Structures are given as C-alpha cells and as structure tokens.
C-alpha cells in the first residue's frame, strides 16, 4: 500500500477518507458491527453530528426520502445540546484511536463562540495535555434545514468572515469551515473563510431541494424543503471543489455523492486533500475504509503517489 | 488497516474503481448473499437468501436488502420472516422500485444484506402472560410472524419438558395457546399467509394449541371484515398481543386492546429509513411522551403504551 496519510492543519489522518457530519453514529454501530468499529474505526477521522448550543428536537416526520440517484433529508439538527455532548459524548470521542472533528452549528456569531469556547474549556480540562493533534472543529455554516442562522451565515461572505474570525480567536486547533453550495459564488465564501483563519474548507453541504407527495400533491417533507445528497449531486459538488482549489490555498475536504473509489479519485483530482463519505454510508457503514483501500490499489495501479493525484484536473497536458 | 494482503488482480482493480456499491471492495459490513429460493405468494414474494455470516435474528428484527446490481440508491428494510442457519427468508410486497427489484430476483441472483437490525419482540414477555399470545397482522404485516411462531414453539417445548424451571405461572399450565388473526385486502394479498399457516400447522402437529383466523376486507371469502373485527371478538383480559401492519390498523388495534383490562401490546412499526442503524435520524416516530424515537434503533417493535400512551 502506498502512503495514504494526509495532514489537515495539526491533524494527521492515516488515509484521506472520513465521514460527513450527520451520517454516522459510530457508537450506535457497535450494536450491529461489534466493538471493533470503535477499536479500529472505519474512518480516518470521525466527524460526529453537528452539535448545537441548546437541545433541539429536529424537524417533524417525514424527514427523508430516496430520490433519483440519491436522497433528500430535512433532519433539522436534533441533538441534546452542548452540555450533554460534553458530558456524554466527549469522553468516548477522546478515547477513539483516530482524530475527531467536532461539527458545531449555531444561529448567531455568539452561539458559535459559545460552542467553540465551551468545547475548548472542556478539552483543556479533560483531554490531558495538548489535544490539538487529536481534535479539530468544523463550523457548519451551511445546514439548509433549520429556519434561521447556519446557512444564512454561510450564504454571506461578510457573516462567514465574522463567525470564522470570532471562532479562530479562541480555538487553537484545526478549524474547518463547512460551506453551503446554495450560493451564487462559492469561492467568495471560501476566500472569506480562509482569510479569516479557517485552516481548511469542507465542500459541500447538501443542495436545497423539494419533493412532492404523489398522493396529496403537497411538499412531502415535514420541513417542506430539504437537502439533496448522494451520487445525484456529485458533479455539482466536484465543481465546487474544483473552483475552491483554484481560489484558496487551504486544504479542502471534498464531499457530495461519494460512493465509489472513482468518486474519491475524482475529488482528489479536483484538489481535495481529504474526502468525506455521507449518504453512501447509509447502505454500507464501513464504506470509508473500503474506499481508502481501493484508493491505495488505484494509486499502485497507476504508479502514482497520493500527492501526485491531488489537483491533477487543473493541469493541462 | 492499511495492510490487507489482497491487492487484487488487474481485472479486480478495474472493477474496484468503476464498480457499484460493493463488488471488488474489501472490509465491508454488508454481506453479499445469494438468492436460494423464490416463492410466489399471491401478490407477495417470499425470498430466501443465503447470507454468509448471518448472526441469527430475534423475531421482529429486520435487515436492509439491496439487489446487486440495483437501480436504487438505498437498501430497503424488510422484516426477517424466517431463518435456518445462514438461510434467511423475507416476505416482500412489491410497492415501489426497491421492493419490485427484490421481488424480481431469481435463484442465484445476488443481494446485499445488512442485519439483523433493531429491537424485536420480547418473546419471554409474550409467553409469560396469564392468557394467550395473540398475533395480529394486516397485509404485508404477516412478514415477521413465521419466525415468531417458530420461536414460540421452541419456548413452549422447553417449558413443557420442564426446561426453564419457570415455576407455576408457566404458560403451559393450561396448555399453550396462540391465536393468529390475519387481515387482508383481498384473496390475492392473502397468498402471503402461507408461511404463517405452515408455522401454525407445525405447532398443532407438535401438540400445541394454536388457531388461525383470517378476515377479508372485500368479502371475497366470508363476511366483509378486518383483523380488528376478529380481535374485537376474541380478545380477553390477560392476553399478550403482537401486532404488525399499516399505521391505521395499528391504531385501530390499540383502541380494541386498551378497552380490555390486563392486555399488553407490542407493535412493529414502519417509517421511511435510510441507514437502518441509528445514524441518519431520518426514521423518527413521535412517541406518546412527545419524544422522537428512531424506529430502526429504538424499534421497530415498541410497547403499545410507548406509542399510544395510557
Ligand atoms: C422495520 C421495517 C420492516 C419492514 N418489513 C417489511 C416486510 O417484511 N415486507 C415488506 O414487504 N415490507 C416491509 N417494510 C416496508 C418496506 O421497507 C417498504 O415497502 C419499502 O422500503 C418500499 O420501498 P420501494 O422502493 O419499493 O417503494 P418506494 O417507492 O420507496 O415507496 C415507499 C413508500 O414511500 C411512499 N412514497 C415514496 N415516494 C413518495 C412520494 N413522492 N409521495 C408520496 N409517497 C411516497 C410510498 O407510498 C411507499 O409507501 C418494512 C419497513 C420497515 C421500516
Ligand atoms: C441525513 C443527513 C444528515 C446530515 N446532517 C448533517 C449535519 O448534522 N451537519 C452537517 O454539517 N452536514 C450534515 N449533512 C450533510 C453531509 O455531511 C454532506 O455534506 C452531504 O450529505 C453531501 O454528502 P453526500 O452526498 O455524500 O451525502 C447531512 C446529510 C444527510 C444526508
Ligand atoms: S434509518 Fe437512519 S436512524 Fe433510523
């Protein structure tokens, strides 16, 4: 196997394939796959579901539906809130053998700083020594399924810059800004985030969409609109990574429709340093590891190093 | 994890890069099963799949199935209908793309299976009630019950030879009694009752008291009635009831059951699913206390009280 390790700021990943936030509950998988899934996680870094400051119930059902080549969801960031996350989740996350990238979502700049500050304080207290090589932060400024905040921040370069700068001022570790594709020019948002101190960009979150209930002819989802994901969005997501790679110098975590080794190869070719698997983990929980192994075989077969693949789509021969 | 010996032949490598969800990839958690038998049961299909490494299910648990290759993105949730070692059976109603694809599989075809998943029926709680075990199913809701019946048979046989030392309140005291009430839209739909009928006959052959009644909504075989009408007629205080069927039927069954004292109920429920393992939070159901349960992880079997309240 070639060396597949990559760096995202201070984090070292054994290989470039991780999970997308909100698509893998690693600790629930133990019931189905046994404790090996914790001892040897199928992802190079684990990204838990976005954490919010307060407890949230999430959106009314139905929340999901399969669509052509993918699915639509309006989950709505349900969760127990920061305090319960710190008490119940953080200890077992710190015990994992792979790095963790904690995703936070807020409705105002103050909420993002409260989340980042609360996590830093908890880590300083409980992680023992320098934890910045083990824990990173992803600011989700791109969830399309909550009625205010989040995506409206990520839709505006000025607000993006403010939130990222405010979190940067108090967060010493890896800082990732997760972008929404539901904007006219994603490079403007990506540049604002990078200039304000983001160490990396995650691209992209889901595409805002809608499905009609074929019986009632009304919107099907409880939240009316939802976010489209899966192979159907891959060319759209690839385009965002391609554009961002040309626009910023920070590493990019590419995602959107990754389901096969070729998808991983395509995202890295467009400039991604790491690749996240989202909806496709729903049919195969250990897909990320299988794809990284497949990537190794691909590179072997082509006689390429991982670094030699990155960004190749941008060079003309 | 980076040192797997099998790097694959060049043909294997090509398949890995361009292939669909799985073939050629290693270290997967789904099993690629093979269809070993197909039964046409009226409007439904009984599919038996040999699943390498199958762990054995609790009745009411389900698996996620996806044909290989498949036009669908996600796998579909199906109750485990019966099992014998690695041979696992499902009863499938072709209602949309995913289930139609599965119903079109033939012997030797490949199918991805992840499971068993979720929380099934508590067989001990069912058999230790003071009265009968009553099974109520509507349409495709018959699916989990051949397996439940065969587990009840094992339980009762163990008790009747004094195997469990359960004291005086063993269900066998007055002879085991199982009542199976099935409701169907029409005759074609009732084809899927066959595996249940066979399980019931087997119980009778083993000397256990088990009775089956069917209701037809179109009146094609007797009076126009539903499974809930049968239940209304038969339900007694002390019965323990296992239910699977459409949402409206489940609510109607609950209404019948709550009117009779000392009746406990368990419902196998359905919502749209993506992951089946608790990861996506997509399959939520509002419980009586206002909380959201993930049907795949907290269910699919729930106590009636949890779902409908007191
Ligand atoms: C735990 C569990 C166990 C199950 N066990 C069984 C079983 O043993 N046997 C069995 O036959 N089935 C079972 N089911 C149901 C089965 O999973 C579904 O029938 C299956 O997922 C349908 O997939 P499909 O692609 O065939 O249909 P789809 O086309 O996906 O349709 C699925 C449902 O969504 C609705 N729907 C889809 N799109 C729309 C739209 N645009 N507007 C309105 N409604 C829409 C359909 O009406 C249908 O009810 C079970 C479900 C669960 C959750
Ligand atoms: C069910 C579901 C839940 C999601 N929840 C989150 C979330 O909590 N936070 C987040 O940043 N992104 C969330 N996402 C978006 C994914 O992380 C990812 O960006 C998107 O789905 C595109 O990748 P995919 O096509 O591989 O799924 C969610 C996506 C899905 C399908
Ligand atoms: S189907 Fe994903 S949480 Fe239940």
XYZ file of C-alpha atoms and ligand atoms in Angstrom:
715
model
C 0.000 0.000 0.000
C 1.300 3.485 -0.815
C 1.443 6.095 1.946
C -2.073 7.459 2.155
C -1.606 9.737 5.147
C -2.626 13.375 4.854
C -2.469 16.460 7.072
C -5.321 18.797 7.858
C -3.760 21.604 9.903
C -2.391 19.952 13.045
C -4.276 16.676 12.437
C -2.597 13.728 10.792
C -5.004 11.327 9.082
C -3.883 7.801 8.295
C -5.729 7.973 4.989
C -7.857 10.629 3.292
C -11.355 9.152 3.733
C -13.544 10.352 6.593
C -17.291 10.537 7.188
C -19.526 13.536 6.530
C -21.155 15.073 9.604
C -24.619 13.734 10.378
C -24.225 10.464 8.521
C -22.507 8.167 11.005
C -23.295 7.445 14.657
C -20.147 5.457 15.353
C -21.186 4.362 18.840
C -24.573 3.081 17.652
C -22.788 0.950 15.074
C -21.342 -1.171 17.882
C -24.722 -2.876 18.252
C -24.601 -4.039 14.657
C -20.891 -4.432 13.935
C -19.383 -5.122 17.347
C -16.817 -3.143 19.328
C -14.170 -3.470 16.605
C -15.843 -0.483 14.956
C -14.675 1.623 17.928
C -11.284 -0.019 18.389
C -10.474 0.371 14.719
C -12.840 2.988 13.257
C -13.671 2.649 9.558
C -12.872 6.353 9.050
C -9.530 8.195 9.155
C -11.147 10.861 11.338
C -14.558 10.764 12.929
C -16.937 13.685 12.459
C -19.945 13.475 14.799
C -23.302 15.023 14.010
C -23.423 18.826 14.287
C -23.704 19.948 17.914
C -25.908 22.914 18.794
C -25.810 25.055 21.933
C -29.260 24.094 23.196
C -31.187 20.844 22.935
C -33.088 20.593 19.641
C -35.908 18.245 18.695
C -35.291 18.401 14.947
C -37.876 18.562 12.185
C -41.229 16.754 12.017
C -41.513 13.494 10.023
C -41.204 12.582 7.271
C -37.569 13.611 7.257
C -36.112 11.575 4.395
C -36.990 10.177 1.003
C -34.967 8.472 -1.697
C -34.755 10.490 -4.904
C -33.265 9.651 -8.280
C -29.638 8.769 -7.606
C -29.672 9.958 -4.040
C -31.893 11.180 -1.253
C -33.345 14.288 0.312
C -33.326 14.993 4.030
C -34.683 17.549 6.434
C -33.424 16.239 9.748
C -33.091 19.657 11.368
C -30.074 19.162 13.653
C -31.722 17.241 16.502
C -29.437 16.772 19.471
C -29.034 17.081 23.214
C -27.125 20.372 23.156
C -23.559 21.290 24.106
C -23.626 20.479 27.806
C -24.898 16.929 27.309
C -22.462 16.498 24.413
C -19.537 17.436 26.654
C -20.714 15.113 29.421
C -21.762 12.089 27.405
C -20.006 12.188 24.029
C -16.693 13.927 24.526
C -15.117 11.322 26.844
C -15.733 8.451 24.469
C -14.706 10.543 21.462
C -11.373 11.268 23.157
C -10.865 7.540 23.681
C -11.014 6.819 19.924
C -7.835 5.833 18.137
C -8.486 8.274 15.261
C -8.709 12.081 15.312
C -12.114 13.685 15.841
C -13.502 16.738 14.065
C -16.379 18.170 16.078
C -19.032 19.915 13.999
C -20.833 22.877 15.564
C -23.895 24.728 14.307
C -25.331 27.983 15.626
C -27.850 30.660 14.866
C -25.652 33.662 15.579
C -21.997 34.545 15.979
C -22.447 34.442 19.741
C -23.668 30.844 19.586
C -20.656 29.744 17.547
C -18.249 31.332 20.004
C -20.130 29.848 22.958
C -19.883 26.407 21.335
C -16.198 26.707 20.460
C -15.355 28.271 23.824
C -17.278 25.613 25.746
C -15.548 22.831 23.851
C -12.091 24.349 24.300
C -12.651 24.707 28.020
C -13.852 21.093 28.306
C -10.885 19.836 26.279
C -8.357 21.857 28.296
C -9.890 20.326 31.407
C -10.267 16.711 30.316
C -8.187 15.903 27.242
C -4.848 15.920 29.064
C -2.024 17.981 27.590
C -2.015 19.281 24.048
C -5.100 17.949 22.328
C -4.812 19.926 19.106
C -3.299 16.937 17.302
C -6.373 14.867 18.132
C -9.401 17.167 17.996
C -10.470 19.629 15.336
C -13.524 21.830 14.891
C -15.821 22.190 11.886
C -18.121 25.198 11.804
C -21.258 24.146 9.975
C -22.441 27.411 8.450
C -24.375 25.549 5.801
C -27.293 23.461 7.130
C -30.267 24.119 4.839
C -32.783 22.537 7.217
C -33.052 25.000 10.072
C -35.109 28.117 9.561
C -32.604 30.765 10.635
C -28.864 31.114 11.191
C -26.490 28.473 9.911
C -26.957 28.568 6.151
C -27.780 32.267 6.110
C -24.381 32.888 7.711
C -22.690 30.630 5.170
C -24.533 32.392 2.364
C -22.868 35.712 3.077
C -19.109 36.358 2.821
C -19.228 39.091 5.476
C -21.064 36.989 8.053
C -18.877 33.983 7.236
C -15.776 36.057 7.880
C -17.156 37.330 11.189
C -18.074 33.897 12.521
C -14.845 32.246 11.394
C -12.699 35.078 12.789
C -14.542 35.015 16.115
C -14.090 31.241 16.476
C -10.476 31.463 15.294
C -9.722 33.960 18.063
C -10.463 31.368 20.727
C -9.913 27.952 19.079
C -6.291 26.763 18.913
C -6.790 23.561 16.891
C -7.834 22.654 13.363
C -10.632 24.942 12.189
C -12.718 23.823 9.202
C -15.465 25.914 7.612
C -18.183 23.775 6.029
C -19.685 25.551 3.074
C -23.111 25.554 1.508
C -23.405 25.167 -2.252
C -26.624 27.193 -2.221
C -24.842 30.423 -3.144
C -24.088 32.234 -6.355
C -20.302 32.150 -5.948
C -18.862 29.648 -3.502
C -15.339 30.976 -3.994
C -16.337 34.299 -2.396
C -17.436 32.426 0.743
C -14.389 30.140 0.691
C -11.990 33.086 0.363
C -13.709 34.902 3.225
C -13.401 31.837 5.464
C -9.755 31.208 4.591
C -8.827 34.863 5.021
C -10.490 34.858 8.453
C -8.398 31.984 9.719
C -10.032 28.722 8.603
C -7.356 26.018 8.251
C -9.478 24.039 5.805
C -12.760 24.154 3.895
C -15.334 21.375 3.707
C -17.285 21.385 0.457
C -20.097 20.809 0.292
C -23.224 20.516 2.370
C -26.490 19.437 0.727
C -28.263 21.229 -2.116
C -31.574 22.722 -1.088
C -34.402 20.867 -2.779
C -38.030 19.796 -2.570
C -40.117 16.706 -3.305
C -43.863 16.480 -3.842
C -46.058 13.885 -2.152
C -47.580 11.988 -5.047
C -50.860 11.442 -3.177
C -51.534 14.900 -1.742
C -49.510 16.892 -4.300
C -48.081 18.938 -1.429
C -44.451 19.100 -0.274
C -43.538 15.651 1.067
C -41.078 16.562 3.814
C -42.261 17.762 7.208
C -39.959 20.769 6.794
C -41.233 21.448 3.226
C -37.700 21.794 1.781
C -34.705 19.556 2.381
C -31.133 18.938 1.341
C -30.276 16.755 -1.632
C -27.319 14.382 -1.308
C -25.891 11.246 -2.857
C -24.483 10.431 -6.321
C -27.010 12.782 -7.955
C -25.094 15.807 -6.607
C -21.570 14.572 -7.304
C -20.866 16.626 -10.437
C -22.227 19.727 -8.686
C -20.083 19.074 -5.624
C -16.997 18.345 -7.735
C -17.405 21.667 -9.447
C -17.354 23.477 -6.072
C -14.132 21.697 -5.056
C -12.577 22.462 -8.436
C -13.435 26.160 -8.103
C -12.315 26.414 -4.483
C -8.976 24.720 -5.167
C -8.199 27.433 -7.683
C -9.347 30.170 -5.302
C -7.810 29.331 -1.896
C -4.587 27.893 -0.510
C -6.042 25.916 2.403
C -6.789 22.187 2.129
C -10.261 21.116 1.057
C -12.338 18.232 2.394
C -14.388 17.211 -0.637
C -17.788 15.597 -0.347
C -21.073 15.144 -2.157
C -22.130 11.840 -3.650
C -19.002 9.850 -2.869
C -19.886 6.171 -3.250
C -17.055 4.521 -5.215
C -13.268 4.583 -5.420
C -13.584 6.548 -8.665
C -15.515 9.235 -6.775
C -12.663 9.554 -4.256
C -10.157 9.762 -7.094
C -12.243 12.429 -8.839
C -12.486 14.654 -5.745
C -8.741 14.405 -5.097
C -8.048 15.161 -8.756
C -10.116 18.317 -8.408
C -7.998 19.335 -5.445
C -9.420 17.727 -2.310
C -6.917 16.738 0.378
C -9.450 14.552 2.171
C -12.781 13.136 1.061
C -15.898 12.560 3.156
C -18.492 9.863 2.606
C -22.030 10.850 3.539
C -25.243 9.270 2.316
C -23.488 6.261 0.802
C -22.511 5.119 4.326
C -26.224 4.539 4.857
C -26.052 1.468 2.672
C -22.551 0.416 3.749
C -21.390 1.603 7.197
C -17.735 0.670 6.579
C -17.545 2.240 3.132
C -14.910 4.839 4.076
C -12.291 2.222 4.912
C -13.105 0.150 1.839
C -12.702 3.247 -0.349
C -9.344 4.159 1.178
C -8.112 0.649 0.469
C -9.438 0.927 -3.054
C -7.669 4.277 -3.423
C -4.416 2.594 -2.413
C -4.907 -0.036 -5.109
C -5.753 2.652 -7.656
C -2.572 4.604 -6.888
C -0.491 1.407 -7.031
C -2.008 0.551 -10.379
C -1.217 3.978 -11.797
C 2.181 4.180 -10.138
C 1.116 7.448 -8.509
C 1.666 8.917 -5.054
C -1.341 10.468 -3.338
C 0.216 13.935 -3.574
C 0.683 13.423 -7.294
C -3.016 12.868 -7.793
C -4.152 15.970 -5.934
C -5.240 18.748 -8.244
C -4.327 16.954 -11.448
C -7.609 18.053 -13.000
C -6.265 21.611 -13.011
C -3.132 20.981 -15.050
C -3.334 20.752 -18.815
C -1.059 18.339 -20.617
C -5.875 -1.406 8.466
C -3.622 -0.451 5.593
C -2.021 -3.867 5.238
C -4.605 -6.062 3.610
C -2.900 -8.842 1.692
C -5.271 -8.917 -1.262
C -4.381 -6.213 -3.727
C -6.442 -7.845 -6.420
C -5.733 -8.804 -9.979
C -5.743 -6.086 -12.590
C -9.268 -7.109 -13.565
C -10.256 -6.853 -9.914
C -8.642 -3.457 -9.722
C -10.616 -2.151 -12.651
C -13.834 -3.356 -11.110
C -12.946 -1.682 -7.823
C -12.555 1.685 -9.447
C -15.594 1.702 -11.651
C -17.913 -0.662 -9.817
C -21.138 -0.026 -7.966
C -21.574 -0.031 -4.224
C -19.507 -3.025 -3.465
C -18.031 -5.784 -5.574
C -14.259 -5.635 -5.525
C -14.167 -3.657 -2.291
C -12.981 -5.357 0.882
C -13.795 -4.973 4.563
C -17.482 -4.270 4.040
C -20.048 -4.790 6.767
C -22.840 -5.877 4.442
C -22.890 -9.450 3.224
C -23.363 -10.276 -0.415
C -25.957 -13.032 -0.254
C -27.350 -15.326 -2.915
C -30.996 -15.992 -3.545
C -31.618 -19.684 -2.912
C -35.407 -19.835 -3.225
C -38.243 -17.706 -4.553
C -41.881 -18.393 -3.644
C -44.774 -16.597 -5.291
C -47.340 -15.983 -2.581
C -50.276 -14.171 -4.126
C -49.290 -10.553 -4.596
C -46.166 -11.022 -2.469
C -42.877 -12.812 -2.959
C -41.049 -14.995 -0.451
C -37.309 -14.613 -0.929
C -34.814 -16.929 0.747
C -31.249 -15.669 0.734
C -28.083 -17.405 1.897
C -26.277 -14.726 3.887
C -22.650 -15.522 4.767
C -22.028 -14.804 8.437
C -25.700 -14.261 9.368
C -25.874 -13.974 13.148
C -29.436 -15.083 13.862
C -32.384 -12.760 14.456
C -34.903 -12.052 17.175
C -38.449 -12.138 15.704
C -39.391 -8.602 14.660
C -35.830 -7.636 13.758
C -35.228 -6.543 10.191
C -32.480 -6.376 7.601
C -31.610 -3.893 4.865
C -31.688 -5.501 1.435
C -30.439 -4.209 -1.892
C -30.266 -6.140 -5.126
C -26.828 -6.285 -6.800
C -26.828 -4.551 -9.202
C -29.559 -2.095 -8.206
C -31.181 0.971 -9.723
C -31.902 2.274 -6.220
C -29.525 4.297 -4.097
C -30.527 2.939 -0.701
C -31.347 -0.516 0.628
C -34.870 -1.400 1.813
C -35.958 -2.500 5.293
C -37.560 -5.946 5.454
C -38.559 -7.992 8.487
C -36.787 -11.285 8.933
C -39.572 -13.736 8.202
C -37.752 -16.952 8.975
C -34.245 -18.294 9.260
C -32.334 -21.557 9.302
C -28.628 -21.018 9.835
C -27.449 -18.728 7.054
C -30.660 -19.182 5.046
C -32.793 -16.132 5.761
C -36.309 -15.597 4.404
C -38.206 -12.409 3.676
C -41.793 -11.745 2.570
C -41.893 -8.797 0.212
C -44.771 -6.720 -1.143
C -43.802 -5.031 -4.422
C -44.907 -1.447 -3.732
C -42.181 0.652 -5.398
C -38.852 0.477 -7.238
C -36.844 -1.096 -4.433
C -39.255 -3.843 -3.479
C -40.138 -4.578 -7.119
C -36.453 -5.058 -7.853
C -36.155 -7.501 -4.949
C -39.312 -9.350 -5.998
C -37.835 -9.822 -9.482
C -34.735 -11.642 -8.184
C -34.331 -15.291 -9.112
C -32.334 -18.215 -7.759
C -28.592 -17.472 -7.829
C -29.020 -13.682 -8.031
C -27.009 -11.564 -5.620
C -28.371 -9.307 -2.907
C -26.692 -7.165 -0.234
C -27.879 -7.815 3.292
C -27.129 -5.810 6.453
C -28.618 -7.217 9.601
C -30.229 -8.336 11.748
C -31.107 -4.816 12.917
C -33.279 -3.168 15.561
C -35.152 -4.444 18.572
C -37.589 -7.295 18.013
C -40.438 -8.803 20.015
C -39.762 -9.815 23.624
C -40.695 -13.478 23.298
C -40.452 -14.083 27.061
C -42.832 -11.236 27.842
C -45.291 -12.651 25.306
C -45.312 -16.209 26.660
C -45.335 -15.374 30.362
C -48.693 -13.594 30.299
C -51.579 -15.248 32.157
C -53.535 -15.879 28.953
C -52.836 -16.326 25.265
C -50.348 -14.941 22.806
C -52.384 -13.139 20.162
C -50.764 -12.228 16.851
C -52.479 -9.594 14.726
C -51.240 -8.851 11.218
C -52.522 -6.867 8.265
C -51.336 -7.444 4.703
C -47.539 -7.463 4.406
C -47.508 -7.236 8.205
C -47.557 -11.049 8.303
C -43.834 -10.954 7.475
C -42.266 -11.254 10.953
C -44.651 -13.897 12.265
C -43.436 -17.218 10.853
C -40.224 -16.616 12.817
C -42.112 -15.540 15.933
C -44.283 -18.669 15.758
C -41.288 -20.953 15.430
C -39.644 -19.262 18.437
C -42.863 -19.616 20.447
C -42.846 -23.300 19.596
C -39.292 -23.692 20.905
C -40.184 -21.778 24.089
C -43.285 -23.834 24.789
C -41.486 -27.110 24.143
C -38.730 -26.088 26.553
C -41.292 -25.191 29.195
C -43.394 -28.324 28.743
C -40.395 -30.601 29.328
C -39.606 -28.543 32.411
C -36.592 -26.940 30.779
C -36.788 -23.431 32.157
C -37.889 -24.110 35.731
C -40.221 -21.157 35.488
C -42.443 -22.140 38.448
C -46.194 -22.274 38.467
C -47.012 -19.415 36.158
C -45.584 -21.130 33.107
C -47.748 -20.660 30.047
C -48.004 -24.380 29.640
C -50.134 -24.686 32.777
C -53.346 -24.621 30.780
C -51.701 -25.662 27.518
C -50.028 -23.086 25.295
C -52.484 -21.021 23.394
C -51.624 -18.954 20.397
C -54.213 -17.117 18.392
C -53.256 -15.747 14.983
C -55.539 -13.148 13.390
C -54.743 -12.014 9.866
C -56.457 -9.356 7.790
C -56.183 -8.961 4.032
C -57.492 -6.562 1.417
C -58.413 -9.428 -0.905
C -57.673 -13.036 -1.807
C -54.550 -12.197 -3.823
C -52.967 -10.470 -0.860
C -53.698 -13.428 1.399
C -51.254 -15.597 -0.546
C -48.590 -14.374 1.861
C -50.414 -16.113 4.721
C -48.982 -19.448 3.588
C -45.767 -19.366 5.667
C -47.843 -18.436 8.724
C -50.323 -21.248 8.015
C -47.417 -23.672 7.778
C -45.984 -22.491 11.087
C -49.394 -22.852 12.711
C -49.784 -26.428 11.388
C -46.371 -27.295 12.734
C -47.385 -26.073 16.182
C -50.552 -28.144 16.039
C -48.589 -31.222 14.945
C -46.367 -30.789 17.984
C -49.490 -30.845 20.152
C -49.596 -27.132 20.927
C -52.860 -25.259 20.748
C -52.712 -22.688 18.023
C -55.537 -21.221 15.965
C -55.585 -19.103 12.834
C -58.395 -16.873 11.549
C -58.421 -14.624 8.518
C -60.532 -11.595 7.608
C -61.091 -10.214 4.111
C -61.962 -6.586 3.531
C -63.534 -7.279 0.129
C -65.828 -10.004 1.443
C -64.467 -12.468 -1.109
C -64.111 -15.243 1.472
C -66.794 -14.737 4.063
C -68.061 -11.571 5.676
C -66.583 -8.145 4.954
C -64.331 -7.631 7.943
C -60.914 -6.610 9.180
C -58.350 -8.119 11.522
C -59.519 -5.694 14.204
C -63.053 -7.143 13.977
C -61.596 -10.586 14.702
C -59.603 -9.163 17.592
C -62.645 -7.394 18.994
C -64.457 -10.739 19.053
C -61.630 -12.784 20.596
C -59.562 -10.554 22.886
C -59.579 -11.499 26.578
C -58.145 -9.985 29.695
C -54.620 -11.343 30.235
C -53.772 -11.698 26.560
C -50.386 -10.584 25.239
C -50.637 -9.132 21.740
C -48.030 -8.785 18.969
C -49.039 -6.546 16.067
C -47.644 -5.722 12.634
C -49.460 -3.885 9.876
C -50.261 -0.491 8.360
C -50.400 2.552 10.635
C -54.178 2.863 10.560
C -54.562 -0.791 11.529
C -52.118 -0.413 14.405
C -54.111 2.499 15.806
C -57.367 0.532 15.488
C -55.815 -2.491 17.223
C -54.681 -0.261 20.075
C -58.243 1.038 20.509
C -59.559 -2.508 20.828
C -56.802 -3.551 23.246
C -56.971 -0.588 25.605
C -60.651 -1.335 26.273
C -59.804 -4.717 27.846
C -58.008 -4.886 31.215
C -54.580 -6.519 31.605
C -53.765 -6.660 27.925
C -50.214 -5.834 26.903
C -49.335 -4.968 23.315
C -46.249 -4.691 21.159
C -46.289 -3.110 17.722
C -43.800 -3.479 14.898
C -43.856 -0.096 13.161
C -42.718 1.320 9.848
C -41.269 4.641 8.743
C -39.040 5.682 5.849
C -35.495 4.543 6.533
C -32.100 5.303 5.096
C -29.386 3.769 7.296
C -31.298 1.300 9.498
C -28.635 1.586 12.203
C -29.393 4.854 14.029
C -27.016 7.063 12.056
C -29.254 9.341 9.997
C -32.076 10.298 12.404
C -34.423 10.053 9.445
C -36.832 7.386 10.648
C -38.277 9.167 13.655
C -41.657 8.452 15.171
C -43.302 10.736 17.746
C -43.919 8.735 20.920
C -46.739 9.360 23.385
C -44.417 11.322 25.702
C -43.567 13.709 22.870
C -40.061 12.387 22.304
C -38.799 11.243 18.915
C -37.774 7.601 18.631
C -35.626 6.263 15.829
C -37.673 3.330 14.580
C -34.601 1.459 13.315
C -32.687 1.731 16.565
C -35.275 2.079 19.350
C -37.719 -0.227 17.464
C -39.136 -1.333 15.112
C -41.009 -3.111 17.927
C -42.436 -0.770 20.561
C -44.743 -1.368 23.523
C -48.224 -0.026 22.741
C -48.059 2.273 25.786
C -44.902 3.941 24.481
C -46.511 4.752 21.149
C -50.120 5.471 22.022
C -49.978 6.480 25.687
C -52.032 5.105 28.538
C -38.663 -2.195 10.081
C -39.386 -2.389 8.773
C -39.733 -3.658 8.371
C -40.384 -3.864 7.146
N -40.698 -5.127 6.784
C -41.278 -5.343 5.582
C -41.552 -6.680 5.140
O -41.218 -7.657 5.823
N -42.135 -6.853 3.930
C -42.461 -5.783 3.125
O -42.974 -6.011 2.047
N -42.220 -4.519 3.520
C -41.632 -4.259 4.716
N -41.349 -2.968 5.109
C -41.711 -1.861 4.195
C -40.654 -1.690 3.107
O -39.439 -1.294 3.679
C -41.116 -0.630 2.105
O -42.243 -1.095 1.448
C -40.019 -0.331 1.106
O -38.990 0.407 1.691
C -40.574 0.424 -0.066
O -39.545 0.684 -0.981
P -39.879 0.829 -2.522
O -38.680 1.338 -3.209
O -40.430 -0.437 -3.038
O -41.035 1.880 -2.535
P -40.905 3.462 -2.537
O -41.136 3.948 -3.905
O -39.704 3.891 -1.836
O -42.142 3.816 -1.635
C -42.022 3.653 -0.244
C -43.113 4.355 0.451
O -42.946 5.759 0.345
C -44.022 6.331 -0.268
N -43.535 7.346 -1.232
C -42.425 7.304 -1.993
N -42.321 8.406 -2.744
C -43.383 9.151 -2.464
C -43.858 10.397 -2.929
N -43.200 11.140 -3.821
N -45.011 10.850 -2.427
C -45.683 10.123 -1.513
N -45.283 8.956 -1.023
C -44.158 8.480 -1.499
C -44.736 5.194 -0.946
O -46.127 5.415 -0.974
C -44.398 3.991 -0.094
O -45.288 3.841 0.962
C -40.714 -2.748 6.330
C -40.367 -1.466 6.736
C -39.709 -1.264 7.941
C -39.334 0.115 8.358
C -29.303 12.544 6.813
C -28.243 13.583 6.691
C -27.882 14.335 7.813
C -26.905 15.320 7.722
N -26.571 16.028 8.842
C -25.575 16.943 8.773
C -25.134 17.630 9.936
O -25.617 17.407 11.048
N -24.135 18.546 9.798
C -23.534 18.806 8.595
O -22.625 19.630 8.541
N -23.927 18.163 7.476
C -24.928 17.240 7.533
N -25.304 16.562 6.392
C -24.625 16.853 5.115
C -23.485 15.876 4.867
O -22.492 16.000 5.861
C -22.853 16.072 3.478
O -22.298 17.365 3.425
C -23.846 15.937 2.339
O -24.785 14.930 2.621
C -23.179 15.637 0.994
O -22.505 14.389 1.018
P -23.156 13.029 0.468
O -23.713 13.294 -0.885
O -22.028 12.048 0.474
O -24.216 12.663 1.429
C -26.278 15.569 6.479
C -26.631 14.816 5.361
C -27.587 13.828 5.447
C -27.928 13.021 4.237
S -32.994 4.810 9.412
Fe -31.302 6.073 9.895
S -31.645 6.488 12.002
Fe -33.190 5.082 11.509
